[in-house]
Coordinates of C-alpha atoms and ligand atoms in Angstrom, one line a residue:
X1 CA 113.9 242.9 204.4
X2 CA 110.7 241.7 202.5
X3 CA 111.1 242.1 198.5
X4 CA 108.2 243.7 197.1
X5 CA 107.4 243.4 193.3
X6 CA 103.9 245.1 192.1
X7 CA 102.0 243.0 189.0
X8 CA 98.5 243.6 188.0
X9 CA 97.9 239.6 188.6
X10 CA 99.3 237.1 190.8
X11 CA 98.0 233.6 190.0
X12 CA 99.0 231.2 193.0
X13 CA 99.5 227.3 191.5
X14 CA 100.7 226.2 188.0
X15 CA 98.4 223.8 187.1
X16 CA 96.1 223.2 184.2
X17 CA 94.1 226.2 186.4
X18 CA 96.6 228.6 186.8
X19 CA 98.1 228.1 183.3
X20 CA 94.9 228.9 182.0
X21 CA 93.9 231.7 183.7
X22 CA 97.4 233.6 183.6
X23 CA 97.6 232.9 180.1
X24 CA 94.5 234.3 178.9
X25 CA 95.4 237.3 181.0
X26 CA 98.7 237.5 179.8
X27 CA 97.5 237.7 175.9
X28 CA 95.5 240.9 177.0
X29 CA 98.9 242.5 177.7
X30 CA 98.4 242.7 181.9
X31 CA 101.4 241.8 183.8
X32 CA 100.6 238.6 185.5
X33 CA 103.0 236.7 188.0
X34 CA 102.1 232.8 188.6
X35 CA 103.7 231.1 191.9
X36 CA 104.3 227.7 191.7
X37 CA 105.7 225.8 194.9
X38 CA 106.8 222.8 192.7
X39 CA 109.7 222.5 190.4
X40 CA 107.7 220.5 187.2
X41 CA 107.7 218.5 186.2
X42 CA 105.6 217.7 188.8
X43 CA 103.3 214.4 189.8
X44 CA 99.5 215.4 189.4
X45 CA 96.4 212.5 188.8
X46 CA 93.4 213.6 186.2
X47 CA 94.8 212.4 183.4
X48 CA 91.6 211.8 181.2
X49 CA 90.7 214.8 179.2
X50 CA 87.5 215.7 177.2
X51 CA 87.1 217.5 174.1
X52 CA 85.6 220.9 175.6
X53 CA 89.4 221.3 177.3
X54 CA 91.8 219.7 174.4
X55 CA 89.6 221.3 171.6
X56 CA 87.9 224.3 173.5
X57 CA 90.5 225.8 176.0
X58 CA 93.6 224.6 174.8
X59 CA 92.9 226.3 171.1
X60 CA 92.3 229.3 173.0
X61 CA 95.6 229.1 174.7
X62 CA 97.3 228.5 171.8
X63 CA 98.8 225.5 172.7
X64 CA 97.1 223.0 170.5
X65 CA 99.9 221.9 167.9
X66 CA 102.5 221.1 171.1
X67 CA 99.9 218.8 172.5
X68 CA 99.3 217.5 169.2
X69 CA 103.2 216.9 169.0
X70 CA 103.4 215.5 172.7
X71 CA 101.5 212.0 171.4
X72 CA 99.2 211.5 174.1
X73 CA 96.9 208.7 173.2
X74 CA 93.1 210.1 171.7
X75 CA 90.4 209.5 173.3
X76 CA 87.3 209.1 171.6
X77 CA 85.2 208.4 174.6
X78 CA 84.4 205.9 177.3
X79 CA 83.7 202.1 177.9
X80 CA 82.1 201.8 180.6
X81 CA 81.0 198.4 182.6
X82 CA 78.8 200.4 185.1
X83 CA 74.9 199.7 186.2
X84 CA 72.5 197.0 185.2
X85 CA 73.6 195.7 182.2
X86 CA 76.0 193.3 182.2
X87 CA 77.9 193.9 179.2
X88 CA 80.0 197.1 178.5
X89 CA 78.8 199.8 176.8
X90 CA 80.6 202.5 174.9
X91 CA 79.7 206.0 174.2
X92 CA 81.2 208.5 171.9
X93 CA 82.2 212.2 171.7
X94 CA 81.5 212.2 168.1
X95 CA 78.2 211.2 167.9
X96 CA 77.0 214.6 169.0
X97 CA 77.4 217.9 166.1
X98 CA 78.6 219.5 168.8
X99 CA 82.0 217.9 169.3
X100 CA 81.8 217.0 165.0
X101 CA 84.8 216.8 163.4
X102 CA 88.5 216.8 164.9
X103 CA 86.8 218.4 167.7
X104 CA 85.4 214.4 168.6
X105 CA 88.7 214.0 170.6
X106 CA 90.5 214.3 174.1
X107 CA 93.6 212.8 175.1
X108 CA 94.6 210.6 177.9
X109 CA 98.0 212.6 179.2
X110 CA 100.4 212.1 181.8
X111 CA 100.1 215.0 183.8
X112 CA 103.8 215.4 184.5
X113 CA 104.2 216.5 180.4
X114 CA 100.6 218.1 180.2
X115 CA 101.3 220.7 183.1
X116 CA 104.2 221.2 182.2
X117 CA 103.7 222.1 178.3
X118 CA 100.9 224.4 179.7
X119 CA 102.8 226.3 182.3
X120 CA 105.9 226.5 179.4
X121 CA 102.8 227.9 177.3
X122 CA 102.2 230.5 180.0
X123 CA 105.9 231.9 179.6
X124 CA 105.7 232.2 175.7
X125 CA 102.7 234.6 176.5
X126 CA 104.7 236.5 178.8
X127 CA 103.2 235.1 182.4
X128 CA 106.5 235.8 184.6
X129 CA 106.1 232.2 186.4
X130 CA 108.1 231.6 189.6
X131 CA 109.3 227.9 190.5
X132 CA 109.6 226.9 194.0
X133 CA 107.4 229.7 195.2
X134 CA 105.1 228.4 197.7
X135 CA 102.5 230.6 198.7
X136 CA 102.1 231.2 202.7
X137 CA 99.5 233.6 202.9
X138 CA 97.4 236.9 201.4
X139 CA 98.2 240.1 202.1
X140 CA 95.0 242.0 202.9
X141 CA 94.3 246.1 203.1
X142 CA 90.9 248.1 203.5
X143 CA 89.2 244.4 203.3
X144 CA 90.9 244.0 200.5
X145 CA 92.9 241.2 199.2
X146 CA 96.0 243.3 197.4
X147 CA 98.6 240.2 197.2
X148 CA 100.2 237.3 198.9
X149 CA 103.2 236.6 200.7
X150 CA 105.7 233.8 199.3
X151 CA 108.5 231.8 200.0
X152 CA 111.3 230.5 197.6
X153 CA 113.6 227.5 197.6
X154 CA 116.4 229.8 199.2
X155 CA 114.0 230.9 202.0
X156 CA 114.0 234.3 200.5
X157 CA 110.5 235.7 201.2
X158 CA 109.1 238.0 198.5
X159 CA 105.7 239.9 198.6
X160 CA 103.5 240.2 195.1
X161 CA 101.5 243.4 195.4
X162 CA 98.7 242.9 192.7
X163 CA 95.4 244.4 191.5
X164 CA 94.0 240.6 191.9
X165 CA 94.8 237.5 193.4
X166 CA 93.8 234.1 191.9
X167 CA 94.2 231.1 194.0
X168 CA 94.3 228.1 191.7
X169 CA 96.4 226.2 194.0
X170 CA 94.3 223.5 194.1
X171 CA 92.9 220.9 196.9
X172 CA 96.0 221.3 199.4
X173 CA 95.5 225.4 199.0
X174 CA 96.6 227.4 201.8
X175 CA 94.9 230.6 201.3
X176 CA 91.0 229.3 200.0
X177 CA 89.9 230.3 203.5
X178 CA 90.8 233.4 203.2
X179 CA 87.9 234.0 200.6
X180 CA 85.8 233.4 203.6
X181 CA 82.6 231.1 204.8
X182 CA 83.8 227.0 204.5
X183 CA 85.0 224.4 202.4
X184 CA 81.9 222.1 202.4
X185 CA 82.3 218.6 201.9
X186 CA 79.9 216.3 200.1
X187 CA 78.1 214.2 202.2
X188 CA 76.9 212.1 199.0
X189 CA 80.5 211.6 197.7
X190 CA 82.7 210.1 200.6
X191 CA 85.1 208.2 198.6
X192 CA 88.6 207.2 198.6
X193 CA 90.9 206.4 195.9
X194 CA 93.6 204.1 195.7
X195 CA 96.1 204.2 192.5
X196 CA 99.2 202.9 191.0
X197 CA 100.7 202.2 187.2
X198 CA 101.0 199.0 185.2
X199 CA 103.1 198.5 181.9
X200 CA 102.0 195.7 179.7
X201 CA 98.2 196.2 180.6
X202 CA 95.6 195.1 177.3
X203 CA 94.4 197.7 175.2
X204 CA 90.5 197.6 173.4
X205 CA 90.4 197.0 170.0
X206 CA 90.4 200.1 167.6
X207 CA 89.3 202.5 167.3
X208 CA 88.2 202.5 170.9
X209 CA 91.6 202.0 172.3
X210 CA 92.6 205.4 174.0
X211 CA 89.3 205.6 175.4
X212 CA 89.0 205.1 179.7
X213 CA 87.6 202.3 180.6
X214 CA 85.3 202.7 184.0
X215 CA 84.3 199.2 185.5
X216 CA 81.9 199.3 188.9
X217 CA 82.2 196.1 191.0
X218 CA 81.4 194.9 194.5
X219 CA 83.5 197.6 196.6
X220 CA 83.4 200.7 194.0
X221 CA 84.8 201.2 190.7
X222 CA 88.1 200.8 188.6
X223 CA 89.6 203.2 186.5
X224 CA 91.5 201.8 183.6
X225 CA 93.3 204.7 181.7
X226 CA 95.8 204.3 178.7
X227 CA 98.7 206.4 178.9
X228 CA 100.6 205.4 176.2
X229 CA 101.5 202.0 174.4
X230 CA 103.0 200.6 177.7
X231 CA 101.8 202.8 180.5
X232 CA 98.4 202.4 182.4
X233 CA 97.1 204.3 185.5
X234 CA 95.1 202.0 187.5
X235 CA 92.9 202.9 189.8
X236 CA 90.1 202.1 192.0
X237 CA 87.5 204.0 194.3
X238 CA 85.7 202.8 196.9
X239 CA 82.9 203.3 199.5
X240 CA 83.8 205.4 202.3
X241 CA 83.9 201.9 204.9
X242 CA 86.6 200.6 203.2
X243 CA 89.5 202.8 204.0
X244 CA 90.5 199.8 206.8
X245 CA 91.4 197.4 203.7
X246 CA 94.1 200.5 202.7
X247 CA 95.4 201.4 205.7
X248 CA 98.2 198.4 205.8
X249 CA 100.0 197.2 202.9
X250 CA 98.7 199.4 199.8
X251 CA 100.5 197.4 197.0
X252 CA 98.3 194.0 198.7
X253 CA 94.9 196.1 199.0
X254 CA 95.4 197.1 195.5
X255 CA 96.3 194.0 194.7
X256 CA 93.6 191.9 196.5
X257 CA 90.9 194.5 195.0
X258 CA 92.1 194.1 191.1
X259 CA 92.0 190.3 192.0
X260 CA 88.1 191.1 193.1
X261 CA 86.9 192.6 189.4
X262 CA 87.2 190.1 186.8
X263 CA 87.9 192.6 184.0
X264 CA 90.2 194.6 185.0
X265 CA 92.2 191.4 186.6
X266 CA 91.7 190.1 182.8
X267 CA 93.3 193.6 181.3
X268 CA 96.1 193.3 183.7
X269 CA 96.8 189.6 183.3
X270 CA 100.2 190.3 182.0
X271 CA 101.0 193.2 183.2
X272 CA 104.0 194.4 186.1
X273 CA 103.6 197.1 188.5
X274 CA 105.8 200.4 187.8
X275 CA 107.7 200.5 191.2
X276 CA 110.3 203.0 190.9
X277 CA 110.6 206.7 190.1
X278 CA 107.5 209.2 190.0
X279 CA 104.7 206.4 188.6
X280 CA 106.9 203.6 191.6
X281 CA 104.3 204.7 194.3
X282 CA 100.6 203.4 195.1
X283 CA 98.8 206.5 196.0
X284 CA 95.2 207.3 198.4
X285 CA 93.8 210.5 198.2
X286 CA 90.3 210.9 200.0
X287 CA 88.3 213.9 201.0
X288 CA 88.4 215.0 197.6
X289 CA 84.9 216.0 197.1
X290 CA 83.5 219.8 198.1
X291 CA 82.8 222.9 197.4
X292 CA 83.6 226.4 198.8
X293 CA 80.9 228.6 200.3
X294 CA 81.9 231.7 198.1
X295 CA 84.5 231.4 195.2
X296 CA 85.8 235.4 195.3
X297 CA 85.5 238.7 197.2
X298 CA 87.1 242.1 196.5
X299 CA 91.3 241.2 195.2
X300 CA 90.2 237.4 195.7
X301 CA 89.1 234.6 193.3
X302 CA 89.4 231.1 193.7
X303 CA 89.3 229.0 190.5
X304 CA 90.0 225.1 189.2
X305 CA 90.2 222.4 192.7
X306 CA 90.9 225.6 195.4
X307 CA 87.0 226.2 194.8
X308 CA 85.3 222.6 194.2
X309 CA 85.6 219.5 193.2
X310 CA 83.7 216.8 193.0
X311 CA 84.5 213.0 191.7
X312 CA 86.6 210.6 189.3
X313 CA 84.2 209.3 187.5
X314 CA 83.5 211.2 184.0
X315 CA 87.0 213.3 183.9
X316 CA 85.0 216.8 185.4
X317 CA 88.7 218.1 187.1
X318 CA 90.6 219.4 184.4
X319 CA 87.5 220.6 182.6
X320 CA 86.4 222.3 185.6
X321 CA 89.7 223.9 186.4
X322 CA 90.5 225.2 182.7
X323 CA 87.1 226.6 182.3
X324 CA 87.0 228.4 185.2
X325 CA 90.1 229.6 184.5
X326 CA 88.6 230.9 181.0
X327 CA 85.9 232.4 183.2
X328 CA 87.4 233.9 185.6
X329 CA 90.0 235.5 183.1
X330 CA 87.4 237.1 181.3
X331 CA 86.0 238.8 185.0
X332 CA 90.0 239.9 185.4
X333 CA 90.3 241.0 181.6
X334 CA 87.0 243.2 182.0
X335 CA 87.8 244.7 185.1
X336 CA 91.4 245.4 184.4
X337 CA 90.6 247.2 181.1
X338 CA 88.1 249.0 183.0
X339 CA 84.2 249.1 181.7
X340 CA 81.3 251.1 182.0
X341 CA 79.6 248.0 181.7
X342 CA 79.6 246.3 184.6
X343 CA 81.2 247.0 188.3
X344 CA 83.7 244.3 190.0
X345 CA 80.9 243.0 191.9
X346 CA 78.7 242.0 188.7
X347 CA 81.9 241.1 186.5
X348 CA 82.9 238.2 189.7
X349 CA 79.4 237.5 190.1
X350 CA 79.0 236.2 186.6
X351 CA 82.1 233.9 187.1
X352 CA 80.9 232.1 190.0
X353 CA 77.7 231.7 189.1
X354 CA 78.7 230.4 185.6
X355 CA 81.3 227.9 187.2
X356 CA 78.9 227.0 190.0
X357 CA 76.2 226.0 187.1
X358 CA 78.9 224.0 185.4
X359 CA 79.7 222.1 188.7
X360 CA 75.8 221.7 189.7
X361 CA 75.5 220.0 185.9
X362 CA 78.5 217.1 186.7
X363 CA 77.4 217.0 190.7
X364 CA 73.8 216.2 190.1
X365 CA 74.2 213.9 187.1
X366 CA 76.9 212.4 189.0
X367 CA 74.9 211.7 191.8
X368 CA 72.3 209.4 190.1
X369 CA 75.1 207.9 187.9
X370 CA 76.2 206.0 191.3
X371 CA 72.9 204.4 191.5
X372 CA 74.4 201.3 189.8
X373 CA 70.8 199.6 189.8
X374 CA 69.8 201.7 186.9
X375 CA 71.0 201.1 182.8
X376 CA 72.4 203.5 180.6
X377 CA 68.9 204.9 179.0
X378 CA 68.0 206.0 182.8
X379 CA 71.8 207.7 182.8
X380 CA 71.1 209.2 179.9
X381 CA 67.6 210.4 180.6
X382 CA 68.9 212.2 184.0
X383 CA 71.9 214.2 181.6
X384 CA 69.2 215.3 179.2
X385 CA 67.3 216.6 182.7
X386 CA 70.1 217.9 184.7
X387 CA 71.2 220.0 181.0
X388 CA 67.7 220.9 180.2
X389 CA 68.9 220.4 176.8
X390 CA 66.3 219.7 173.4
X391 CA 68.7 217.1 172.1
X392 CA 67.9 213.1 172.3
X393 CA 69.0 211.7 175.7
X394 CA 72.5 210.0 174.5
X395 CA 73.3 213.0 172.7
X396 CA 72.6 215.1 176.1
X397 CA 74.6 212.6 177.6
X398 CA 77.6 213.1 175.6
X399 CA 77.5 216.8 175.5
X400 CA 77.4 217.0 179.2
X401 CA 80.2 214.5 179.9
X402 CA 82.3 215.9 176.7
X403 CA 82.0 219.2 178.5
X404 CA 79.5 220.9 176.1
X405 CA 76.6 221.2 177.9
X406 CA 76.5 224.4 178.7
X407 CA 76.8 225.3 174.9
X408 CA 79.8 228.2 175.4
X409 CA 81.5 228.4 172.2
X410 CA 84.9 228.6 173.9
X411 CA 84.7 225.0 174.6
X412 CA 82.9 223.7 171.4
X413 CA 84.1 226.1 169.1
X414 CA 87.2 227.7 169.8
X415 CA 87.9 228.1 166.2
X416 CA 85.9 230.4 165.9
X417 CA 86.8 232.6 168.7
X418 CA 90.6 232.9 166.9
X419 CA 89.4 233.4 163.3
X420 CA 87.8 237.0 165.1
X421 CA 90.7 237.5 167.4
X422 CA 93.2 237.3 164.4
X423 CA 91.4 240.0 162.8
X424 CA 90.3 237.9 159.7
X425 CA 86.8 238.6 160.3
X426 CA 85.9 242.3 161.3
X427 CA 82.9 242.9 163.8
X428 CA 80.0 243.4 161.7
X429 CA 80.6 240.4 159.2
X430 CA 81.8 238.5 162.8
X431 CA 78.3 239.3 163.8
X432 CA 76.4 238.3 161.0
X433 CA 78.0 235.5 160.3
X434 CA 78.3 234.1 164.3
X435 CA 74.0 234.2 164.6
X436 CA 74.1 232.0 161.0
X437 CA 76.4 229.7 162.5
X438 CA 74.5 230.1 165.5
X439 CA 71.0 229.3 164.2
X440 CA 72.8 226.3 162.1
X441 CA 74.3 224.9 165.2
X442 CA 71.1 224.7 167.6
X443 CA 69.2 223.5 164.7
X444 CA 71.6 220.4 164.7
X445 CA 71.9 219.9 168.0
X446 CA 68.8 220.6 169.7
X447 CA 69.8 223.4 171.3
X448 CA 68.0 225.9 172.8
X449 CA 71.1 227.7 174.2
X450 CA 72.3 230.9 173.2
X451 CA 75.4 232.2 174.4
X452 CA 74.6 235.9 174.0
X453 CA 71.5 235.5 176.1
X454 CA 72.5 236.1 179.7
X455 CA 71.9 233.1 181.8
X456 CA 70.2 235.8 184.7
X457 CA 68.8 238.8 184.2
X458 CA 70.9 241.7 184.4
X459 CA 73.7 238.9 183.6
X460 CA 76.8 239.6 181.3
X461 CA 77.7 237.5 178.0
X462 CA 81.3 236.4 177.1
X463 CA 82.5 239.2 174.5
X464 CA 83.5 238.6 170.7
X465 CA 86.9 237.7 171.7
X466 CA 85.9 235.1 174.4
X467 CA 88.1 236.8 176.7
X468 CA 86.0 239.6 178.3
X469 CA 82.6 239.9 179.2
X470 CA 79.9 242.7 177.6
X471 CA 76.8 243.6 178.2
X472 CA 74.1 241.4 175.8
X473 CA 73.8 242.6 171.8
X474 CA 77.4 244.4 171.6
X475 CA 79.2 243.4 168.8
X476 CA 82.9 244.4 170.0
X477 CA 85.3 242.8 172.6
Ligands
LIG1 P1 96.2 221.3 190.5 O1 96.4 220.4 189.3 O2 96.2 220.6 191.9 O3 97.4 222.3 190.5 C1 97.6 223.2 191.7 C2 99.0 223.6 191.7 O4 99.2 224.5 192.8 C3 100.0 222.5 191.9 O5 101.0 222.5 190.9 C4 100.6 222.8 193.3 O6 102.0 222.4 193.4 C5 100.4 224.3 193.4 N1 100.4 224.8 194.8 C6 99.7 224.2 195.8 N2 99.9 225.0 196.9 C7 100.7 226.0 196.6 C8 101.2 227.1 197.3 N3 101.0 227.3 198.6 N4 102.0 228.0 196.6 C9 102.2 227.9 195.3 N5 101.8 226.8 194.6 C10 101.0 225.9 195.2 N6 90.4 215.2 186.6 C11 90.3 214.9 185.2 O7 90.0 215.8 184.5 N7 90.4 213.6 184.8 C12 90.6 212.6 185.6 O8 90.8 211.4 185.1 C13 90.7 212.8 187.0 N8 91.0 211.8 187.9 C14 91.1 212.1 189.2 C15 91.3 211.1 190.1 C16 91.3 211.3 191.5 C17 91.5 210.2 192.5 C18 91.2 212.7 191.9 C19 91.2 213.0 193.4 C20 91.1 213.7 191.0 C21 91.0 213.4 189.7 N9 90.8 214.5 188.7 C22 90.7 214.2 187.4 C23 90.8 215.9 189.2 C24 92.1 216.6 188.9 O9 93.2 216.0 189.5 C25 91.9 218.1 189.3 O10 90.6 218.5 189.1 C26 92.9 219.0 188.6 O11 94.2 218.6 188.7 C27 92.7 220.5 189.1 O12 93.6 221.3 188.5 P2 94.0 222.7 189.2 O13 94.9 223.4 188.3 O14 92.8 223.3 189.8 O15 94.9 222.2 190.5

């Protein structure tokens, strides 16, 4: 017989997604269950970070001095070799107010610790998280999603009965369909990837050392990331006709294609391929780039890769996935507490059309970044277009590919977000205090963004506490 267990939430995946979103669920005091079918750690690629996830989310998650601990190398920004000029060129985080101070930073993290000090996270808040629970489908009533069906490592099948279902499973999801309409794919980004891992591999001089290094050449692009001292993920993506040079021998095409780019063949001069345990294999992953017709529908939401993705380049993943984990726990948060507010409808609307604006931003600045005829002032002129933002064009371009752009306090402020939650600040002061800092921050940066002005109207606004969302002009979570 079929175990049953009933939870308000059952998040299905435990990546930087699923952590997120159960988490920030979890701290409201809802009973969440997360379903992972992996024992981590786990193997997982995206390992380049930006600030708006290692400063904004993670704050919020309260997982910021572990990471800190963990040692991943900072990242300060990028180098990239990439479009007309012929030199590299290096942009970074902190040249923009928004990301000023410690909040200039990412890290470069191997995704086997980094998933896996977010899903440990996840317990501390009291997320009941299931190992070796693979998810085989939803369970549906009324045209309702109301839970899914799982599997454990024993073959014992279980079935969570929850108010909501978030699939954060990621690109090999099993149950995205069942949000219906398709899983388009991009018909501009047709890429393949080809990766592997090097120890001995160059570094850049300080203080630009942690940042990745992007370098385009003949058949696509490298990525050169540092993952500590002696660790580097190599990899390289190319054009969608070159999937016959990888279909043989992979360690030879990625051999032959480092061999090609002068730079990175220069950075790797001394280095060895890793060839045994988790980092021993040369990966492809392809068909990597889409975007689902509808992200929820009534007991359904789909968050983080399960939804969209889109490309490499610029590090959107993990920042996609976390905030639209943030997002999407504020729709769950509202609806669970129950508001007069807003119905289900409205509160799910306002996540997808936030996290489709988000991925629109990357998608169509990505989109001209691949014209590699242009320089880096015509790259920067298309950010500060695709943001619509008042700032100078490098600084538009560095809030968009720090994961700023769309000016949400979560992921450029988190601070302050805490200072309220932990009560140090009560709502009046809070709300006095948050339109000074307010006025003082767009005046610095150019902004004409305010996060307490819907971004449709009729829209919602994320709350006081960054965890629900309210109707415009309340003060109060
Ligand atoms: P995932 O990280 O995929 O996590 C999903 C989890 O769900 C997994 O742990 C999986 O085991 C689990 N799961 C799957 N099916 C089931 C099931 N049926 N039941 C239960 N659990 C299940 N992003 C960056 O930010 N930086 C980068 O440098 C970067 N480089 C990339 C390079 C390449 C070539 C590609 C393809 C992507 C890259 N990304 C990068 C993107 C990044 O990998 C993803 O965006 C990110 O991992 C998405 O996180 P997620 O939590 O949504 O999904």
């Amino acid at each position: 017989m079929t175990e049953i267990i009933e939870t308000d939430v059952v998040v299905v995946g435990g990546g930087p997604c699923g952590s997120t979103v159960s988490t920030l669920v979890a701290q409201q005091g809802h009973r969440v269950v997360l379903l992972e079918k992996e024992r981590f750690p786990r193997y997982q690629i995206g390992e380049s970070l930006l600030p708006s996830t290692v400063q904004g989310i993670c704050r919020l998650l309260g997982v910021s001095d572990k990471l800190d601990a963990a040692g991943f190398p900072l990242k300060r920004g990028g180098t990239f070799r990439w479009g007309a000029n012929p030199e590299p060129w290096t942009f970074a985080f902190g040249i923009s107010p928004k990301f000023a101070g410690t909040a200039s930073t990412a890290y470069q993290v191997e995704r086997m610790k980094f998933d896996q000090i977010l899903l440990e996270n996840a317990k501390e808040h009291g997320v009941d998280v299931r190992e070796e629970h693979a998810v085989t489908d939803v369970v549906e009533e009324g045209g309702r999603v109301v839970g899914v069906k799982c599997t454990d490592a024993d073959g014992v099948r279980r079935e969570i009965r929850a108010r909501y279902v978030v699939d954060a499973s990621g690109n090999t999801s099993r149950i995205h369909t069942r949000v219906g309409g398709k899983r388009q794919y991009s018909e501009f980004f047709r890429n393949i990837a080809l990766f592997g891992y090097f120890t001995g591999g160059k570094r850049m001089p300080a203080p630009v050392s942690g940042n990745i290094l992007a370098v385009a050449f003949e058949s696509g692009w490298f990525w050169y990331i540092p993952l500590s001292d002696e660790l580097t993920s190599v990899g390289v993506v190319l054009h969608p006709d070159a999937l016959e040079r990888i279909r043989g021998d992979r360690e030879r095409a990625l051999l032959d294609l480092i061999a090609e780019c002068p730079m990175i063949a220069d950075y790797l001069s001394d280095a060895e391929r890793v060839t045994s345990g988790p980092y021993g294999e040369i990966r492809v992953r392809k068909d990597y780039s889409y975007i689902q017709e509808k992200f929820w529908r009534p007991g359904l939401v789909l968050a983080g890769d399960a939804a969209c993705f889109i490309d490499p380049v610029f590090s959107s993943g993990v920042h996609l996935a976390t905030y639209s984990g943030l997002l999407a726990a504020r729709s769950l948060n509202t609806a669970l507490r129950g508001t007069d507010d807003a119905d289900e409808t409205a509160l799910f609307e306002e996540f997808e059309l936030r996290y489709r604006q988000e991925y629109a931003r990357f998608h169509d600045f990505l989109v001209a970044f691949y014209d590699k005829h242009s320089d880096e002032q015509s790259y920067f002129w298309k950010a500060k277009k695709v943001t619509g933002s008042a700032a100078s064009e490098v600084q538009s371009f560095v809030d968009l590919v720090g994961g700023g752009s769309s000016d949400e306090r979560a992921l450029v402020d988190a601070g302050s977000y805490l200072d309220r939650r932990d009560g140090e600040i009560d709502d009046m002061i809070w709300a006095v205090a948050e339109a000074g800092a307010r006025i003082q921050v767009q005046a610095a940066t150019g902004s004409t963004e305010d996060e307490q002005v819907p971004i449709r109207a009729g829209g919602l606004v994320p709350s006081t506490d960054g965890l629900h969302w309210s109707l415009p002009g309340r003060t109060a979570a």
